[in-house]
Coordinates of C-alpha atoms in Angstrom, one line a residue:
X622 CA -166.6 -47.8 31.0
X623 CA -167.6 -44.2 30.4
X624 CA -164.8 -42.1 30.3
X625 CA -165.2 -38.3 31.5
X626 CA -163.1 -34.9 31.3
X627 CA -163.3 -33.5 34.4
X628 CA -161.8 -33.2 37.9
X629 CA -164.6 -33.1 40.8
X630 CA -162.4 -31.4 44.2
X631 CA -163.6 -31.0 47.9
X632 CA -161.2 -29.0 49.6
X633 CA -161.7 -28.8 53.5
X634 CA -158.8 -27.3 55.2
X635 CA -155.3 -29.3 54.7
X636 CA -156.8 -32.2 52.7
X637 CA -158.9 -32.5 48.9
X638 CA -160.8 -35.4 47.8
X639 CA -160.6 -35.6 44.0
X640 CA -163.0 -38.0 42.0
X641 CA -162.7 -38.0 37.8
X642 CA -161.1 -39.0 34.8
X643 CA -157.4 -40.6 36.0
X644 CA -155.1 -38.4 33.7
X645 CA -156.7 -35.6 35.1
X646 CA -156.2 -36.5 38.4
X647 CA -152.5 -37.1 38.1
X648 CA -152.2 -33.9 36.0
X649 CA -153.9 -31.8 38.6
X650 CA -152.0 -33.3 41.5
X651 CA -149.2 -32.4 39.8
X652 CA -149.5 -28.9 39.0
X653 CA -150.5 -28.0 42.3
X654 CA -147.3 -29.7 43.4
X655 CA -149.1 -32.9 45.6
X656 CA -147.2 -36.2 45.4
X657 CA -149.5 -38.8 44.0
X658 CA -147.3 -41.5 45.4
X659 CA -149.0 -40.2 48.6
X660 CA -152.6 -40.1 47.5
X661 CA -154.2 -42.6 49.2
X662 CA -157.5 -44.4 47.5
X663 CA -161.0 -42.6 48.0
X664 CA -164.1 -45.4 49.3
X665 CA -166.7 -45.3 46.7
X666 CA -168.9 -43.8 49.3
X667 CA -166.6 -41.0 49.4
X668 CA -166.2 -40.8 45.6
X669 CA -170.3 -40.7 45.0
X670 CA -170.8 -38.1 47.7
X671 CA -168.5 -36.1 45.7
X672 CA -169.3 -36.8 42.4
X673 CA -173.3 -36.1 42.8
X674 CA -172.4 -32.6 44.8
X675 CA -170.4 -31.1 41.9
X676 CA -172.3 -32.6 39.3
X677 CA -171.0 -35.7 38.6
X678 CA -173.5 -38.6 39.5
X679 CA -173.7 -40.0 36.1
X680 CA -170.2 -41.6 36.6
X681 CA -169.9 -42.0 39.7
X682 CA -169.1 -45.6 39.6
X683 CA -167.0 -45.3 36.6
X684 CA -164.5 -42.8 37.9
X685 CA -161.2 -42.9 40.0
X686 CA -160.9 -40.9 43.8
X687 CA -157.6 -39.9 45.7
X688 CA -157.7 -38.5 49.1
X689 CA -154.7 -36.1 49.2
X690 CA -153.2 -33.6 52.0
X691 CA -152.2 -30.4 51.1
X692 CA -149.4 -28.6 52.2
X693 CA -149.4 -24.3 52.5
X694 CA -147.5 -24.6 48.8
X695 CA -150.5 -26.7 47.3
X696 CA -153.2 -24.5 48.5
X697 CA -151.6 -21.3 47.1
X698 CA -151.4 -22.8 43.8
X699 CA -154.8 -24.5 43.6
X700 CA -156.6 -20.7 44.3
X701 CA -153.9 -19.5 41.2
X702 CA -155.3 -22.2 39.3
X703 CA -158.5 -22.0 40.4
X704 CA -158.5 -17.8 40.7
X705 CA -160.8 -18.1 44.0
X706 CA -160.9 -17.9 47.3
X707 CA -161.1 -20.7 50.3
X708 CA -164.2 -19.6 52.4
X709 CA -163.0 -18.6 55.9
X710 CA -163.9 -22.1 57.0
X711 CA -161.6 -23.8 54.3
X712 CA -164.2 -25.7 52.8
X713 CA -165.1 -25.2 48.6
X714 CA -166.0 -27.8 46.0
X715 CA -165.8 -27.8 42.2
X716 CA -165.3 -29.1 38.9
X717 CA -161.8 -29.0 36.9
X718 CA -162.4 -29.4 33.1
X719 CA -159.3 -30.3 30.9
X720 CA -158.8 -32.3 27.7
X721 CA -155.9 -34.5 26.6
X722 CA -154.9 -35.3 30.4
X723 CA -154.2 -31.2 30.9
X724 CA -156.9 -28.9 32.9
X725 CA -157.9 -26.1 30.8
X726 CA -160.8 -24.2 32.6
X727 CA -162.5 -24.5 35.8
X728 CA -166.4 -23.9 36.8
X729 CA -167.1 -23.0 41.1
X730 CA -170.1 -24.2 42.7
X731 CA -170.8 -22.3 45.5
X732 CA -172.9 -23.3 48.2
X733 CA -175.7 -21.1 48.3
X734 CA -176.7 -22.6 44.8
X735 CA -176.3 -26.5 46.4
X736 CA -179.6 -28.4 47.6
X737 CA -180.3 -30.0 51.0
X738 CA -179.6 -33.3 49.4
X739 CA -176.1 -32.3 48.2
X740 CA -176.0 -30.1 51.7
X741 CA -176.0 -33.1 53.6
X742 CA -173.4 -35.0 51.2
X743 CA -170.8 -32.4 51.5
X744 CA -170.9 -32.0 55.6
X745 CA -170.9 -35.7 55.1
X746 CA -167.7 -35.9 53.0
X747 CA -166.0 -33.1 55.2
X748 CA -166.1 -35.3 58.3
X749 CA -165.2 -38.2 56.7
X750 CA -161.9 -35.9 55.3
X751 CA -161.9 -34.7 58.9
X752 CA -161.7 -38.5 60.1
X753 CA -159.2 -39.7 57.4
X754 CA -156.6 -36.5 58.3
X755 CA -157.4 -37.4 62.2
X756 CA -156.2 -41.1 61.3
X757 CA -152.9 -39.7 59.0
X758 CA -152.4 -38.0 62.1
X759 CA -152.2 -40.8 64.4
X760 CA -150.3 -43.0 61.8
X761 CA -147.5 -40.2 61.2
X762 CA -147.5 -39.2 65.6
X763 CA -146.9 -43.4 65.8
X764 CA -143.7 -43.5 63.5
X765 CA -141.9 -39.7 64.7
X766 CA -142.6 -41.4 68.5
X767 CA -141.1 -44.7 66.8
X768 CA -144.1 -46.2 68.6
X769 CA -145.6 -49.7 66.8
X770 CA -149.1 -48.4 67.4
X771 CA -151.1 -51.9 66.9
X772 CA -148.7 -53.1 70.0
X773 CA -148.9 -49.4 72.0
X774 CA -153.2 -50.0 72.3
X775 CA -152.7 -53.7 73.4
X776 CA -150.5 -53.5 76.6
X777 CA -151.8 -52.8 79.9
X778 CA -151.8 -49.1 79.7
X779 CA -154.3 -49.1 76.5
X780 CA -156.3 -52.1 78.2
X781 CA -156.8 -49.7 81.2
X782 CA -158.7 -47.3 78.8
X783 CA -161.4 -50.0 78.2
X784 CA -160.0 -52.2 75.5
X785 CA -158.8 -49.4 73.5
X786 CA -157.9 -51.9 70.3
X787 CA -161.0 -53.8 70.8
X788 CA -163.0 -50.4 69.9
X789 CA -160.4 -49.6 67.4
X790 CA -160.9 -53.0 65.6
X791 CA -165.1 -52.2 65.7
X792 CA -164.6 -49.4 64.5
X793 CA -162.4 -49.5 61.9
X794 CA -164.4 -51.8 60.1
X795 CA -167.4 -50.4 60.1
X796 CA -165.8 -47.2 58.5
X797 CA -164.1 -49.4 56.0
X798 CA -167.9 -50.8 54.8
X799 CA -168.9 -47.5 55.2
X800 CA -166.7 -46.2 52.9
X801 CA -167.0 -48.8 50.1
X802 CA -170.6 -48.7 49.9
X803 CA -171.6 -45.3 51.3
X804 CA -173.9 -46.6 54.0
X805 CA -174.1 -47.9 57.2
X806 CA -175.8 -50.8 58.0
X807 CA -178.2 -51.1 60.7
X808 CA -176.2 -54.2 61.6
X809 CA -173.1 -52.2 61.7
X810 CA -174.5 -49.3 63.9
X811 CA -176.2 -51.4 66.2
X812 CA -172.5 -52.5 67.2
X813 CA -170.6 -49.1 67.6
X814 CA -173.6 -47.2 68.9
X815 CA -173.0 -47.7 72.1
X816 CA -169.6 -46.9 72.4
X817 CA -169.6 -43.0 73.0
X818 CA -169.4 -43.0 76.8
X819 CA -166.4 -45.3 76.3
X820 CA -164.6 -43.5 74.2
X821 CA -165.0 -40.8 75.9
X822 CA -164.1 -42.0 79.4
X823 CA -160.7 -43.7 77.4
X824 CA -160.1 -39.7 76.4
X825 CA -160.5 -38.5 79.8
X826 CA -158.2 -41.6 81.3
X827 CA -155.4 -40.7 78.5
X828 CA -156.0 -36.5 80.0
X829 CA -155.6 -38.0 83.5
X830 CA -152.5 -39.5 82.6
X831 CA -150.9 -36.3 81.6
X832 CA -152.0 -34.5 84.8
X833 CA -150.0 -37.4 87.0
X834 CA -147.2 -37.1 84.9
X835 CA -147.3 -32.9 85.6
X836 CA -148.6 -33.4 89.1
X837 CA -145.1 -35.9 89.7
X838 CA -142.9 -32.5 88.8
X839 CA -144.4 -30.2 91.4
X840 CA -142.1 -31.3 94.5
X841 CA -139.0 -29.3 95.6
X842 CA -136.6 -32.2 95.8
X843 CA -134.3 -32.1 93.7
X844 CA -133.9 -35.8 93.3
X845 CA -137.4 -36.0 93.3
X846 CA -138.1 -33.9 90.2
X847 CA -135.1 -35.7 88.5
X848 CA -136.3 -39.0 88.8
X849 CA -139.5 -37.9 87.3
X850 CA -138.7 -36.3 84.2
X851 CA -136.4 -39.3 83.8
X852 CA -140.3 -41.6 83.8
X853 CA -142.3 -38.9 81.8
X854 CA -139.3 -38.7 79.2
X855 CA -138.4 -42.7 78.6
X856 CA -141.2 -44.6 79.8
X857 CA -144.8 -42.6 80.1
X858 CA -144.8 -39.2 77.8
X859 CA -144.3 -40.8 74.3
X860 CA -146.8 -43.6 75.0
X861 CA -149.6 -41.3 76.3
X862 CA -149.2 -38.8 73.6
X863 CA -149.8 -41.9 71.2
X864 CA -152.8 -43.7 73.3
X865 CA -154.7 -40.1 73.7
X866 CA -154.4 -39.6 69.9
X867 CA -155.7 -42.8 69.3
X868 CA -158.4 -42.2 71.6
X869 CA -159.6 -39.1 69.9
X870 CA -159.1 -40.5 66.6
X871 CA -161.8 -43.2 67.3
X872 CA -163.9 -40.4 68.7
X873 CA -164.3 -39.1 65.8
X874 CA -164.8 -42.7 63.9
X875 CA -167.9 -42.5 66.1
X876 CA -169.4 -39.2 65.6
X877 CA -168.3 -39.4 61.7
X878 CA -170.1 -42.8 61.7
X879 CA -173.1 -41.2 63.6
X880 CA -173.8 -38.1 61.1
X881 CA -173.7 -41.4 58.1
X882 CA -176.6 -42.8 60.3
X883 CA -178.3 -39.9 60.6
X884 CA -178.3 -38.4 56.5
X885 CA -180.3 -42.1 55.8
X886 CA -182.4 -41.1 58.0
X887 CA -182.9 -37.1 58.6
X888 CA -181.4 -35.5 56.3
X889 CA -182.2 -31.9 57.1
X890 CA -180.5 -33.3 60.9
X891 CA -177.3 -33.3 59.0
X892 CA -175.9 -29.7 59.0
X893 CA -176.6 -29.0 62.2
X894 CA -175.2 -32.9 63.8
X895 CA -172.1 -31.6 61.4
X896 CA -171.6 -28.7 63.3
X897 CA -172.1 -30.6 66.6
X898 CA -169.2 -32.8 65.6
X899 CA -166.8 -29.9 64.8
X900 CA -167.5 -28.2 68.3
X901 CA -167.1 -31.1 69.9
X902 CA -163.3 -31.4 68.3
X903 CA -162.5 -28.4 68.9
X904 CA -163.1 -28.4 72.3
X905 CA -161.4 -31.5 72.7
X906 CA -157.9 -29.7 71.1
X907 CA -158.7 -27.3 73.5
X908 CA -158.9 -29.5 76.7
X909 CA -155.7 -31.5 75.3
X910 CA -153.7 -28.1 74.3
X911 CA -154.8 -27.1 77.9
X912 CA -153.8 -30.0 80.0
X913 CA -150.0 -30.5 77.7
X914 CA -149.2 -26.7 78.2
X915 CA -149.7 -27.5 82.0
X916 CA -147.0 -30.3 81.2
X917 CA -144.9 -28.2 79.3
X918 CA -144.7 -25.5 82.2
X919 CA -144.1 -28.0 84.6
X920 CA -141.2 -29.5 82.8
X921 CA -139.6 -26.0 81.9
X922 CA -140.1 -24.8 85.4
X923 CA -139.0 -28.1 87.0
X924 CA -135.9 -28.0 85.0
X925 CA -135.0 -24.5 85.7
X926 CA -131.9 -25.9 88.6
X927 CA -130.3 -23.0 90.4
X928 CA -126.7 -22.6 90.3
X929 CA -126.6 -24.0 94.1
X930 CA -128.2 -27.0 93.1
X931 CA -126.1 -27.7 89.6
X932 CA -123.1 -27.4 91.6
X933 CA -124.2 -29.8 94.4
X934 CA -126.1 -32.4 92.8
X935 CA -124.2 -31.9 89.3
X936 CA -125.2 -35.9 88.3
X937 CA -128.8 -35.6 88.7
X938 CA -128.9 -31.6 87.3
X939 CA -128.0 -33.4 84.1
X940 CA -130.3 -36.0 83.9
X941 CA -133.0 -33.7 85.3
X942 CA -132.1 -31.3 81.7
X943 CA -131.5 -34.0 79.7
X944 CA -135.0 -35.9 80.6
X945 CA -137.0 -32.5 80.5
X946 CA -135.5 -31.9 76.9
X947 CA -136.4 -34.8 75.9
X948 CA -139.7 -34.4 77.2
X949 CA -140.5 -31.2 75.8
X950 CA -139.3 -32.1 72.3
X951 CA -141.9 -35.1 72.1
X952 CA -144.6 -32.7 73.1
X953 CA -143.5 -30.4 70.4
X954 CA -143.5 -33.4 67.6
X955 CA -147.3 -33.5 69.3
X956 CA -148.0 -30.5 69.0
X957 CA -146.4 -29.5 65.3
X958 CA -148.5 -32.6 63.7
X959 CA -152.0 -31.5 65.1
X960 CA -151.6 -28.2 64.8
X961 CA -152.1 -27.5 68.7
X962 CA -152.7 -23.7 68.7
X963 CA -151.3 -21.7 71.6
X964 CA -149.3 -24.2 72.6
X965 CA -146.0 -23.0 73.9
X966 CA -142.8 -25.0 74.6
X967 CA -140.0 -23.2 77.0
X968 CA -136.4 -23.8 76.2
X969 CA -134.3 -25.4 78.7
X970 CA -131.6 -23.1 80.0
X971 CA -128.4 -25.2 80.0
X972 CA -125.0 -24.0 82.0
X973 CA -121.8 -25.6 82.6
X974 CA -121.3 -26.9 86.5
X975 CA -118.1 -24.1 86.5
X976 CA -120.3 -21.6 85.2
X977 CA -122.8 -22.3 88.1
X978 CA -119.9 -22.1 90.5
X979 CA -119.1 -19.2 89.8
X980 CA -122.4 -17.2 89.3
X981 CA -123.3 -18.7 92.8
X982 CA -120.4 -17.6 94.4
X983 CA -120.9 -13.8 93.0
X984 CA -124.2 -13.7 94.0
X985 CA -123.5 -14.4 98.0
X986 CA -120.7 -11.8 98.2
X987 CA -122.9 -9.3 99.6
X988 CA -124.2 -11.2 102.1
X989 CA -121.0 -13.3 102.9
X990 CA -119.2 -11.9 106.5
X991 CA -116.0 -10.7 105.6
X992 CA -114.1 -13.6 106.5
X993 CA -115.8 -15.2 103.7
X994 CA -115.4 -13.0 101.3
X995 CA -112.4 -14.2 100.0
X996 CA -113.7 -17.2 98.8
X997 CA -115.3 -16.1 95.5
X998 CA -111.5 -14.6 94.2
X999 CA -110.1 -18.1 95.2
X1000 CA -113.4 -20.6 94.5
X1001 CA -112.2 -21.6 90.4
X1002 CA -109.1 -23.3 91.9
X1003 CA -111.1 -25.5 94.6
X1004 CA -112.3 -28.5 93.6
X1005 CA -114.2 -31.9 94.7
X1006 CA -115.8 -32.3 97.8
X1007 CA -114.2 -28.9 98.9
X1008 CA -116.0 -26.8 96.1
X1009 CA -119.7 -28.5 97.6
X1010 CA -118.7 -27.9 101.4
X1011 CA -118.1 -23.9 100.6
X1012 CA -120.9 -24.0 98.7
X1013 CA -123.5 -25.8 100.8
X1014 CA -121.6 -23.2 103.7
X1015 CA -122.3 -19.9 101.4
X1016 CA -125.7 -21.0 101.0
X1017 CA -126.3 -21.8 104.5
X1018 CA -125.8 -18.5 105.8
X1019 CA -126.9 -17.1 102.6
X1020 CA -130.6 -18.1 103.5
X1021 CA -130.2 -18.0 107.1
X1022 CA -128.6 -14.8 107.2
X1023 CA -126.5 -14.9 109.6
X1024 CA -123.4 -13.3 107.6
X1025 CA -120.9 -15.9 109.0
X1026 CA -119.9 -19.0 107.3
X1027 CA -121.3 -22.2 108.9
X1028 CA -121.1 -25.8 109.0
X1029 CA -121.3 -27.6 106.0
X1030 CA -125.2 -28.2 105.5
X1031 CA -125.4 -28.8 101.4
X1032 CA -126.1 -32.2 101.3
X1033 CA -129.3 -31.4 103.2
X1034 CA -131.3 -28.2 102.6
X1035 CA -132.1 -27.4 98.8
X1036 CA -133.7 -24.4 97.0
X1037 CA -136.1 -23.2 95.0
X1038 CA -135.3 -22.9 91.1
X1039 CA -134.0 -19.1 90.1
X1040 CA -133.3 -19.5 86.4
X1041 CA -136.4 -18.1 84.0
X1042 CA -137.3 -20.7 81.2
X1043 CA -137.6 -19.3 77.9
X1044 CA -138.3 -19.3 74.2
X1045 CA -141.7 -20.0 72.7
X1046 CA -141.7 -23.3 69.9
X1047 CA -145.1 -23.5 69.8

C-alpha cells in the first residue's frame, strides 16, 4: 500500500469530503474541531473524484475518505488554517500537506487553473455532497419527529404518493453502486430513469397535503378550528413534514444520479446539468418554505382566540393553543434542520380564562347601557354558568348595538379572533 502525506478537501457549503493519508485525516478533523466519530465513510467513487481533482490520482485507491458536516465553528477555523476565503458559493478544494500525522502547510487550487475533466468531477462530487447532506437531513428530521422513517413511507399515506419506499429502495441502491465504483451502469439507469415525473408528482402530493391541513384552519368556528389543529398537531403535520422530505430527498437521488450519467457520456454537459440541479432545489425550498409559512400563518392566526371566546369555550381555547403550539414547534424543528430561509413562526399568545374575563368586560363598558354598567366592577366574583350568561349578554348587544343587555345568546354566535400573533423564530 502506498502511503501518502497529504489531505485532499472539497468543501461545499456545510459539508467537506476528505480523501488521504488516515492520521492526517483524524489530525485535520480534529483541529478544525469536527467529531470523527461522526464522519461517515466516503464511496470510492467519491474518494477518486476527489483525489484526481486536487491532484491525487496516483493513490486514489490506496487512500481513506470521510464525509463530514461542518458546523459555523469548523468553517471559521478551516479558513484560519487554511488563510483563504470560501467563494461566495461555498464551494473550494485543496490539498493539506503535514508530516508525522500533524498538517504543516497547505497549497489552494483554484478553479480557473482546473480542466474540464476535473470541472466535471468536482460539480459531480458537490451534488453527491449535496445528496448525502439532503439524506443526513432526512435521517436527523425522522429522529427529532421521533418518526421510524422505514415504517412512515410504507403506510397508506406514503403508498398514496406512488410507492414512495418502492422508489426509495431503487434508488438507494443504485447510489450505493454508484458510489463504490464511481459509475452508473446502464443497467442501473435504465431502472431509475424513468422515475422523474413520479417523484415529482409524490412532491406535489406531500405540498397538497400541507395546503388541506392550512385550508382545515380557515373556518370561523371555534370548535371547528380546535378540532383541526388538534389533527394537524398529533396525527398529520409530523408525518407530512417527514414524507415531503423524503420525497425531495429522492429527487435529488435522481437528478444526482442523472448528472453521473451524463459526465460518461458528455462531459462538457456537466456544468451546466449541475447548475440545472441546484435551481431546481432551490426552487423546490422555495415552493416548500412558501406553502409551510402559509401553515404557520394559519395556525398563529387560527389560534389567536378573543377574550369572548376563551371565556366561553375555555375547554377547547386550550386545546385549540396547546395543538397550534405544538404545531408550530414541529414546523420550526423543520425549518431549523433545512435551513428554510424566510420562514417565520408566530408565537402563540397565551392568557389565563380570568384574565380574558376581565379584558372582555373592560372593553364593552362603553357600549354597555347603564344598567349594565355595573357588571365589569362586580364580574371577578361571578362565576360558572353565570360568568358565560353576562358574557354571551355583553357581547350580544356589544355587536348588535343595541346598548341594552339581552338574552343570553353565547352559546350561539362567536367572533372573529382580536389578539395579534407575534414573535418571529424563523
Amino acid at each position: 500500500m502506498n502511503e501518502t502525506t497529504e489531505v485532499g478537501i472539497h468543501v461545499s457549503g456545510d459539508a467537506a469530503v476528505l480523501t488521504g493519508d488516515r492520521a492526517l485525516l483524524e489530525s485535520l478533523m480534529a483541529t478544525i474541531d469536527v467529531d470523527s466519530t461522526r464522519a461517515s465513510r466516503l464511496g470510492q467513487g467519491s474518494a477518486d473524484l476527489l483525489a484526481q481533482a486536487t491532484g491525487m490520482a496516483a493513490v486514489a485507491t490506496a487512500i481513506d475518505g470521510s464525509w463530514v458536516q461542518l458546523t459555523a465553528e469548523s468553517t471559521r477555523r478551516l479558513a484560519e488554517l487554511a488563510e483563504f476565503n470560501l467563494s461566495q458559493d461555498g464551494l473550494f478544494s485543496g490539498v493539506f500537506r503535514g508530516s508525522m500525522g500533524r498538517i504543516d502547510s497547505f497549497a489552494q487550487f483554484t478553479r480557473g487553473g482546473i480542466n474540464p475533466v476535473a470541472m466535471a468531477n468536482l460539480a459531480t462530487l458537490t451534488a453527491t455532497m449535496a445528496l448525502r447532506s439532503a439524506v443526513a437531513q432526512l435521517e436527523d428530521l425522522a429522529e427529532a419527529m421521533d418518526v421510524k422513517l422505514d415504517r412512515l413511507l410504507d403506510d397508506n399515506r406514503a403508498k398514496a404518493l406512488g410507492d414512495v419506499q418502492g422508489l426509495t429502495v431503487v434508488l438507494t441502491r443504485a447510489f450505493e453502486l454508484y458510489e463504490a465504483t464511481g459509475k452508473i451502469s446502464e443497467t442501473a439507469w435504465s431502472q431509475i430513469a424513468g422515475h422523474a415525473t413520479s417523484l415529482a408528482q409524490a412532491s406535489s402530493h406531500a405540498l397538497a397535503q400541507i395546503d388541506t391541513m392550512t385550508r382545515s384552519l380557515n373556518t370561523k368556528s371555534l370548535a371547528e378550528k380546535s378540532a383541526a389543529a388538534e389533527i394537524i398537531a398529533t396525527k398529520e403535520l409530523r408525518s407530512w413534514l417527514v414524507i415531503l422530505a423524503a420525497a425531495q430527498a429522492n429527487q435529488q437521488r435522481l437528478e444526482t444520479l442523472e448528472l453521473v450519467h451524463v459526465r460518461q457520456h458528455d462531459l462538457e454537459a456537466v456544468e451546466a446539468h449541475a447548475a440545472a440541479i441546484r435551481s431546481a432545489a432551490a426552487n423546490r425550498s422555495v415552493a416548500v418554505t412558501g406553502r409551510i409559512q402559509e401553515l404557520v400563518d394559519s395556525l398563529t392566526a387560527a389560534a389567536n382566540v378573543s377574550d369572548f371566546n376563551r371565556v366561553r369555550s375555555p375547554q377547547k381555547s386550550r386545546i385549540l393553543l396547546d395543538s397550534a403550539e405544538s404545531a408550530v414547534r414541529l414546523v420550526g424543528l423543520f425549518a431549523q434542520i433545512y435551513g428554510l430561509d424566510g420562514l417565520t413562526t408566530g408565537e402563540v399568545e397565551r392568557e389565563s380564562w380570568r384574565k380574558s374575563l376581565t379584558d372582555f368586560a373592560k372593553t364593552t363598558t362603553t357600549v354597555v347601557s347603564s344598567g349594565a354598567r355595573a357588571v365589569p366592577v362586580g364580574i371577578a366574583k361571578v362565576g360558572g354558568d353565570a360568568v358565560i350568561r353576562v358574557a354571551g349578554q355583553i357581547e350580544a348587544q356589544r355587536t348588535n348595538g343595541s346598548g341594552k343587555v339581552e338574552s343570553a345568546v353565547s352559546h350561539r354566535d362567536e367572533v372573529e379572533p382580536t389578539v395579534s400573533a407575534k414573535g418571529d423564530a424563523g
